[in-house]
Short mmCIF file of C-alpha atoms in Angstrom, two decimals:
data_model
loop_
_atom_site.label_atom_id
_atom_site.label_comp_id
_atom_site.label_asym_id
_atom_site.label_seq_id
_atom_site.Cartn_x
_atom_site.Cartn_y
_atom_site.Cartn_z
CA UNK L 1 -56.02 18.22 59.56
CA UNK L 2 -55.59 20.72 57.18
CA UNK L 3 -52.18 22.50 55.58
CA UNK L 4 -51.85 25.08 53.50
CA UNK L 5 -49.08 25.36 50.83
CA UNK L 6 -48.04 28.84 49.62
CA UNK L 7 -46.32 29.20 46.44
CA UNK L 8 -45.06 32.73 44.50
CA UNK L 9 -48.10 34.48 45.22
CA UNK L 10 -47.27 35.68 48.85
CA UNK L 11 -48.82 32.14 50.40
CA UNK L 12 -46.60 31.87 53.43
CA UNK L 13 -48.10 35.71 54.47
CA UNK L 14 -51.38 33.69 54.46
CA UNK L 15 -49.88 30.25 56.90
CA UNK L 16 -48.82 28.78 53.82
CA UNK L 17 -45.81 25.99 53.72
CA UNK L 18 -43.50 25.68 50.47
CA UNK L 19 -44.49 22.72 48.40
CA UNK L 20 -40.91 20.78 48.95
CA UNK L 21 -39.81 19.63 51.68
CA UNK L 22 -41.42 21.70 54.29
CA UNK L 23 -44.61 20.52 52.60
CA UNK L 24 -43.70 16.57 53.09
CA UNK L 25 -42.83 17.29 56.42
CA UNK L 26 -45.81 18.90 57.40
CA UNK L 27 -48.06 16.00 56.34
CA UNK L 28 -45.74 13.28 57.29
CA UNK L 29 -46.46 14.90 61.02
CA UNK L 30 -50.15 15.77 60.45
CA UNK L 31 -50.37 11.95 59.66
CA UNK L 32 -48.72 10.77 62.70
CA UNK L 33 -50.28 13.25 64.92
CA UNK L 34 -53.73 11.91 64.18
CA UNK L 35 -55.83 8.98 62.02
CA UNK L 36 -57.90 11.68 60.39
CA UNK L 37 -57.33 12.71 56.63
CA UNK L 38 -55.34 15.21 55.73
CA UNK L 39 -55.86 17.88 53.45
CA UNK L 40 -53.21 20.06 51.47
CA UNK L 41 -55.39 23.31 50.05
CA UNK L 42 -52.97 24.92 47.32
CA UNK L 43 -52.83 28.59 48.06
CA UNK L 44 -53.29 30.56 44.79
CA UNK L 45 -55.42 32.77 43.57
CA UNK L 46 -55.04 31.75 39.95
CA UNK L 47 -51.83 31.96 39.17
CA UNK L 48 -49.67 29.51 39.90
CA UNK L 49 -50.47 26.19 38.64
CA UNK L 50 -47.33 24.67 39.58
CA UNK L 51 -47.81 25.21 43.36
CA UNK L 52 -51.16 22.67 42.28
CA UNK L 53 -48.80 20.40 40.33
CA UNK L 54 -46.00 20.19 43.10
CA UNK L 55 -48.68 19.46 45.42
CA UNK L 56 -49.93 16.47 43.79
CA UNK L 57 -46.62 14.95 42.94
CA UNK L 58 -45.86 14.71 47.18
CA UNK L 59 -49.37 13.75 47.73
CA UNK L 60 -48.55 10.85 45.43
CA UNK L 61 -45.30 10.31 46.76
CA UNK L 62 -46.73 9.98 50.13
CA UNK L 63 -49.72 8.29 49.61
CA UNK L 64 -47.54 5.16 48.63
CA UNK L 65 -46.89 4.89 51.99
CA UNK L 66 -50.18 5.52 53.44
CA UNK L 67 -52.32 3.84 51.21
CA UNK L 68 -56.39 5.47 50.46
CA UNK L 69 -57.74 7.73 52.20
CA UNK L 70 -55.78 9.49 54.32
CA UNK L 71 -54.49 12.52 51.88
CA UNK L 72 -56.43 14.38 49.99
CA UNK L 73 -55.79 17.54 47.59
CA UNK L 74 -58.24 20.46 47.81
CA UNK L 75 -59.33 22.98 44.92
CA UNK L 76 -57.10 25.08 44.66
CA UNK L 77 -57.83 28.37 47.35
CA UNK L 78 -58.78 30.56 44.03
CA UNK L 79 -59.11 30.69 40.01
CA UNK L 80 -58.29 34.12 38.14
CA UNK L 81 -62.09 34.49 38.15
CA UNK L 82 -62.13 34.66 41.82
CA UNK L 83 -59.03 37.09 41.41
CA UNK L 84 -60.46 39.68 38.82
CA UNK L 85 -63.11 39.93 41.10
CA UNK L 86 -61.62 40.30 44.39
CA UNK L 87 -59.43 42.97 42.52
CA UNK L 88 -62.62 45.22 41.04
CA UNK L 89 -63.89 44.98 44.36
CA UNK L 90 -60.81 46.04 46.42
CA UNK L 91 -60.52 48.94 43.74
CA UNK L 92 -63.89 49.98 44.34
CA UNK L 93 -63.73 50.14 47.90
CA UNK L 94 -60.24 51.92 48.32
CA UNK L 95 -60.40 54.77 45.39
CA UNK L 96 -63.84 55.87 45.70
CA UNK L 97 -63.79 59.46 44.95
CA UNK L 98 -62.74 60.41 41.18
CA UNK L 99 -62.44 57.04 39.18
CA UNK L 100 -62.02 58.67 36.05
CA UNK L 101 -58.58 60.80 37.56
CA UNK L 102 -57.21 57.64 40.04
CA UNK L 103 -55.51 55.18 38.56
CA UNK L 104 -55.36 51.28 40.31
CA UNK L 105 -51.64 49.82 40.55
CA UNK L 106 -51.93 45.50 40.48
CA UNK L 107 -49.03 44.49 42.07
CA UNK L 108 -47.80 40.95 43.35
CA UNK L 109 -44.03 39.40 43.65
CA UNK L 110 -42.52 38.56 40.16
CA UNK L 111 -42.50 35.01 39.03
CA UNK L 112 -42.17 33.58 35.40
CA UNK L 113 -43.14 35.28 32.59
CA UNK L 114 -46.23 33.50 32.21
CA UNK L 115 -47.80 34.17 35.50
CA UNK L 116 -46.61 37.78 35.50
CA UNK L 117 -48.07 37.70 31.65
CA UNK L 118 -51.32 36.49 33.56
CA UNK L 119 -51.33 39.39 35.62
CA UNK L 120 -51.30 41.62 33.09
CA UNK L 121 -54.81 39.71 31.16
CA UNK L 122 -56.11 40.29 34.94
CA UNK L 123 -55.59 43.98 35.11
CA UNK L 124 -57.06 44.44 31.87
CA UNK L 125 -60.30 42.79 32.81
CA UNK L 126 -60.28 44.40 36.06
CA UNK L 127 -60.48 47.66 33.78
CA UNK L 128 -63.28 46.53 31.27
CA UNK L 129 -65.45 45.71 33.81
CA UNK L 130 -64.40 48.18 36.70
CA UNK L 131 -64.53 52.30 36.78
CA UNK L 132 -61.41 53.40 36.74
CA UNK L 133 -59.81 55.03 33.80
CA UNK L 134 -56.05 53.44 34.67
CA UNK L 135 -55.50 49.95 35.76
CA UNK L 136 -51.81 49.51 35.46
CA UNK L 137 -49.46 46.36 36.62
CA UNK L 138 -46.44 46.73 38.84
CA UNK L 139 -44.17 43.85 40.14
CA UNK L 140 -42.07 43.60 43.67
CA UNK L 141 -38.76 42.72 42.40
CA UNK L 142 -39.32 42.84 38.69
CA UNK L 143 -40.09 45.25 35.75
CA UNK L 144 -42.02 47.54 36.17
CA UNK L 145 -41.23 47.78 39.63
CA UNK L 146 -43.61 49.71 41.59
CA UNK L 147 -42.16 53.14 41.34
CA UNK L 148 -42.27 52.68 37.49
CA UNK L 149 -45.91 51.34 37.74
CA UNK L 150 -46.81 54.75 39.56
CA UNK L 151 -44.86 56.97 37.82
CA UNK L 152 -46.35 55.40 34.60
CA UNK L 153 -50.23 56.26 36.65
CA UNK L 154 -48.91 59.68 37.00
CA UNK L 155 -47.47 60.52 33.30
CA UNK L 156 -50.82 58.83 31.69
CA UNK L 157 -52.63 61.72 33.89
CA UNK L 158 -53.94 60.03 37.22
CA UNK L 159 -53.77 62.29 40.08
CA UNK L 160 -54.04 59.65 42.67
CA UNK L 161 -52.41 56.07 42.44
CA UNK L 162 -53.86 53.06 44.72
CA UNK L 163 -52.04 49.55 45.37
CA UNK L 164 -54.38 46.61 44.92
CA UNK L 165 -52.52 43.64 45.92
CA UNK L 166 -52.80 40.47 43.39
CA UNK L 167 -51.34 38.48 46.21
CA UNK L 168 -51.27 37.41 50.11
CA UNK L 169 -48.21 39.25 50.39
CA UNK L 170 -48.05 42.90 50.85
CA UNK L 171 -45.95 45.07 48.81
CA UNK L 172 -42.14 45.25 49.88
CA UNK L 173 -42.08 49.09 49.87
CA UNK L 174 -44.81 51.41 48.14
CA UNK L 175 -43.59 54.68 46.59
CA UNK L 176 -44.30 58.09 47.65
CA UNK L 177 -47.89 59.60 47.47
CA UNK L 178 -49.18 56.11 46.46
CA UNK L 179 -52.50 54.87 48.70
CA UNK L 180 -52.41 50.81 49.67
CA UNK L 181 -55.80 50.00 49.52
CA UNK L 182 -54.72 46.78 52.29
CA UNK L 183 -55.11 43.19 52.12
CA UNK L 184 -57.16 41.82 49.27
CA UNK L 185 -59.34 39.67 51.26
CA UNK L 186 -59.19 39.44 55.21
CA UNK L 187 -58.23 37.08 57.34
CA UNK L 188 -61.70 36.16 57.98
CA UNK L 189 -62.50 35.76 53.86
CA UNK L 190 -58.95 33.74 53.83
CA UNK L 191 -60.41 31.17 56.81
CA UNK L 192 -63.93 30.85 54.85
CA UNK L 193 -62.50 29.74 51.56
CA UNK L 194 -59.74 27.64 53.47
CA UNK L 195 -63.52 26.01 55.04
CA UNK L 196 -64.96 25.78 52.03
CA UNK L 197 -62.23 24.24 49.75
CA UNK L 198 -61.55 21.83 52.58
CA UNK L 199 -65.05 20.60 53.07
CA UNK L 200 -65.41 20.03 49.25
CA UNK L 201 -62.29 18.36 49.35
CA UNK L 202 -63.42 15.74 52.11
CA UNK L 203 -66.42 15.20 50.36
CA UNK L 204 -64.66 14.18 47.34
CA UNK L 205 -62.38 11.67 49.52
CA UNK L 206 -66.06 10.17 50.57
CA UNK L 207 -66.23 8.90 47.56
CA UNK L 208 -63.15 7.83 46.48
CA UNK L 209 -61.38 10.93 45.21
CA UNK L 210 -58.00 12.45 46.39
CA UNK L 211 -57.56 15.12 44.28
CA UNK L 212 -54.09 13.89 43.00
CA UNK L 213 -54.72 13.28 39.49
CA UNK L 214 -56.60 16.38 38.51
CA UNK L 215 -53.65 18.63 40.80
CA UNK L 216 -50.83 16.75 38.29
CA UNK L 217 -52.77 17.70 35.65
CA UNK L 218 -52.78 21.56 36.73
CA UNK L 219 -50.25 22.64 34.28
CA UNK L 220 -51.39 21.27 31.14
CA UNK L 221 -50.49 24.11 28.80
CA UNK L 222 -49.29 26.61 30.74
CA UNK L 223 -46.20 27.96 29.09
CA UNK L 224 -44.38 27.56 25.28
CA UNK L 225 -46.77 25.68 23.46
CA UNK L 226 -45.02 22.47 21.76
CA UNK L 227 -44.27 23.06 17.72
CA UNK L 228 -42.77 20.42 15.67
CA UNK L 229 -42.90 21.88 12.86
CA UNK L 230 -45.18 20.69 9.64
CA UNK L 231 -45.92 17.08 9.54
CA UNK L 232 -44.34 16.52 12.24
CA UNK L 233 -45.04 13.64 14.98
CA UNK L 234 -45.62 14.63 19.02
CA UNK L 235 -43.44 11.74 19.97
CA UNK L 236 -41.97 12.87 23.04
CA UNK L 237 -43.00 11.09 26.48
CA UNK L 238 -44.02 13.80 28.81
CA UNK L 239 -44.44 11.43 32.02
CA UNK L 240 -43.14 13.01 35.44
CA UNK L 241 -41.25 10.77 37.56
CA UNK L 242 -40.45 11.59 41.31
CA UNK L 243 -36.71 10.58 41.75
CA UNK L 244 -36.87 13.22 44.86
CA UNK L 245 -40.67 13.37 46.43
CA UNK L 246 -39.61 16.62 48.16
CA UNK L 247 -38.09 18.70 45.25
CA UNK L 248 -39.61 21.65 44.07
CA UNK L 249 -40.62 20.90 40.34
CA UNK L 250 -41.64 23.49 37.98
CA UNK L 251 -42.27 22.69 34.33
CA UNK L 252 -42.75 25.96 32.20
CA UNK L 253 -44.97 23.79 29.25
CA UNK L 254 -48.20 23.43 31.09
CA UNK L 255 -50.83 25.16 32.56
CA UNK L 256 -54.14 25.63 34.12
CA UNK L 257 -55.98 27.04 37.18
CA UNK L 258 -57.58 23.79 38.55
CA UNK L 259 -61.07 24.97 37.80
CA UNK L 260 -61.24 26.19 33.60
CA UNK L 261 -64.58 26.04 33.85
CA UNK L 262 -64.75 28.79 35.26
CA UNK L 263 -62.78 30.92 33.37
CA UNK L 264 -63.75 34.49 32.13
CA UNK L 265 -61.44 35.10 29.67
CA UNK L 266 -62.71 33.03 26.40
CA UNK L 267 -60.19 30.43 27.56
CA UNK L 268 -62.38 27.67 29.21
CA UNK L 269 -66.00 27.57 29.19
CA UNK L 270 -67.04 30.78 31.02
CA UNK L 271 -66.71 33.89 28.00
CA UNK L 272 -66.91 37.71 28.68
CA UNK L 273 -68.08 39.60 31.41
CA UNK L 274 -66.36 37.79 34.59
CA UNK L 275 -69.10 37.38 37.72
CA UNK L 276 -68.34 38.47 40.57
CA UNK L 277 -67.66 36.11 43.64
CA UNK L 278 -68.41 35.15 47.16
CA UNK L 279 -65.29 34.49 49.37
CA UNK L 280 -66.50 31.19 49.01
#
């Protein structure tokens, strides 16, 4: 059995369940419905490591009643690698005709200032490595909104303005005279990774691993990074406890994408020019 969680990135448009309660719910049935494992595939694509994090913490919650082998956490559905190139394509294929007049709006719904900082290190790469002469960011429901975003295409000289979505969501409204280039992946490319995550995920429980550990792990420094100051000690116990399994925790200290490996931004161990990726 699988179930997808869906976080700030527009998961739900994708099948996606919130990681609180609806999430516990959903595997507390999936578990009586049938003896098989169940896997929980987080559904980002990059940006949101505490949709991984909230994950694991009702995984563990759970699995104290269930004992091994019966939950497991998948890789999360994407990394910001995966994203950057999903984006360069989808700007490829929907302004084709004058890259050096169009300009490419990234949108996705606002979040914290970290993730929509994130989007912003996205677009940029999307534009070193992609052919358009404007990649600008646009939020829905934050600043720049979207009308901002294009009007910002349109004073920097673009002539045309195109939506690539950052997200499984689509845009609440576009302005006038702005092109949506559609969904970033299809619903096809969405069921393939969903396959492929899950199957990797199962073959980890073969042999002994849930997932859990690495998924509570998923924020490590994402957010403020901790100063005390000189000489001073990093005393401070930052242990999680789960007073309420199906609250939705977000801690705005930690971060990561679940696979920094794979990074192309200098921050993990892939540097520069980001490859480009399979749906799977």
């Amino acid at each position: 059995m699988v179930i997808l969680a869906g976080g700030h990135e527009g998961g739900a448009a994708a099948g996606g369940v919130h990681p609180g309660r609806p999430l516990s719910e959903a595997v507390r049935a999936a578990l009586a419905a049938s003896p098989e494992p169940v896997c929980v595939v987080p559904m980002t694509l990059g940006r949101d490591p505490g949709l991984i994090a909230d994950c694991a913490r009702a995984l563990r919650w759970l699995s104290r009643e269930e004992g091994p082998g019966r939950l497991v956490l998948a890789p999360p559905f994407a990394t910001v690698d995966h994203l950057t190139a999903w984006l360069r394509t989808a700007a490829l294929k929907g302004v084709r005709e004058a890259p050096d007049t169009s300009a490419v709006l990234v949108t996705a719904p606002v979040a914290g200032p970290f993730e929509d900082a994130d989007l912003f290190r996205v677009a940029r790469l999307v534009r070193q490595y992609g052919h358009h002469r404007w990649v600008e960011v646009a939020f829905d429901g934050g600043d720049p909104d979207l009308a901002e975003g294009a009007e910002r295409c349109r004073r920097l000289g673009a002539g045309h303005v195109a939506v690539v979505r950052a997200a499984f969501a689509p845009p609440a409204e576009l302005p006038a005279g702005v092109l949506d280039t559609g969904p970033l992946l299809s619903d096809a490319a969405i069921a393939q990774v969903v396959r492929a995550r899950t199957q990797e995920a199962l073959h980890r429980l073969a042999h002994g691993h849930d997932g859990v550990a690495e998924g509570l792990d998923a924020e490590h420094g994402h957010g403020y990074a901790h100063s005390h100051g000189p000489g001073g000690d990093h005393e401070q116990d930052h242990t999680h406890t789960d007073p309420d399994p199906d609250a939705h925790h977000t801690h705005a200290h930690t971060r990561a994408d679940g696979e920094s490996h794979r990074r192309a931004d200098g921050r993990g161990h892939g540097h520069g020019h980001p490859h480009g990726h399979s749906p799977h």
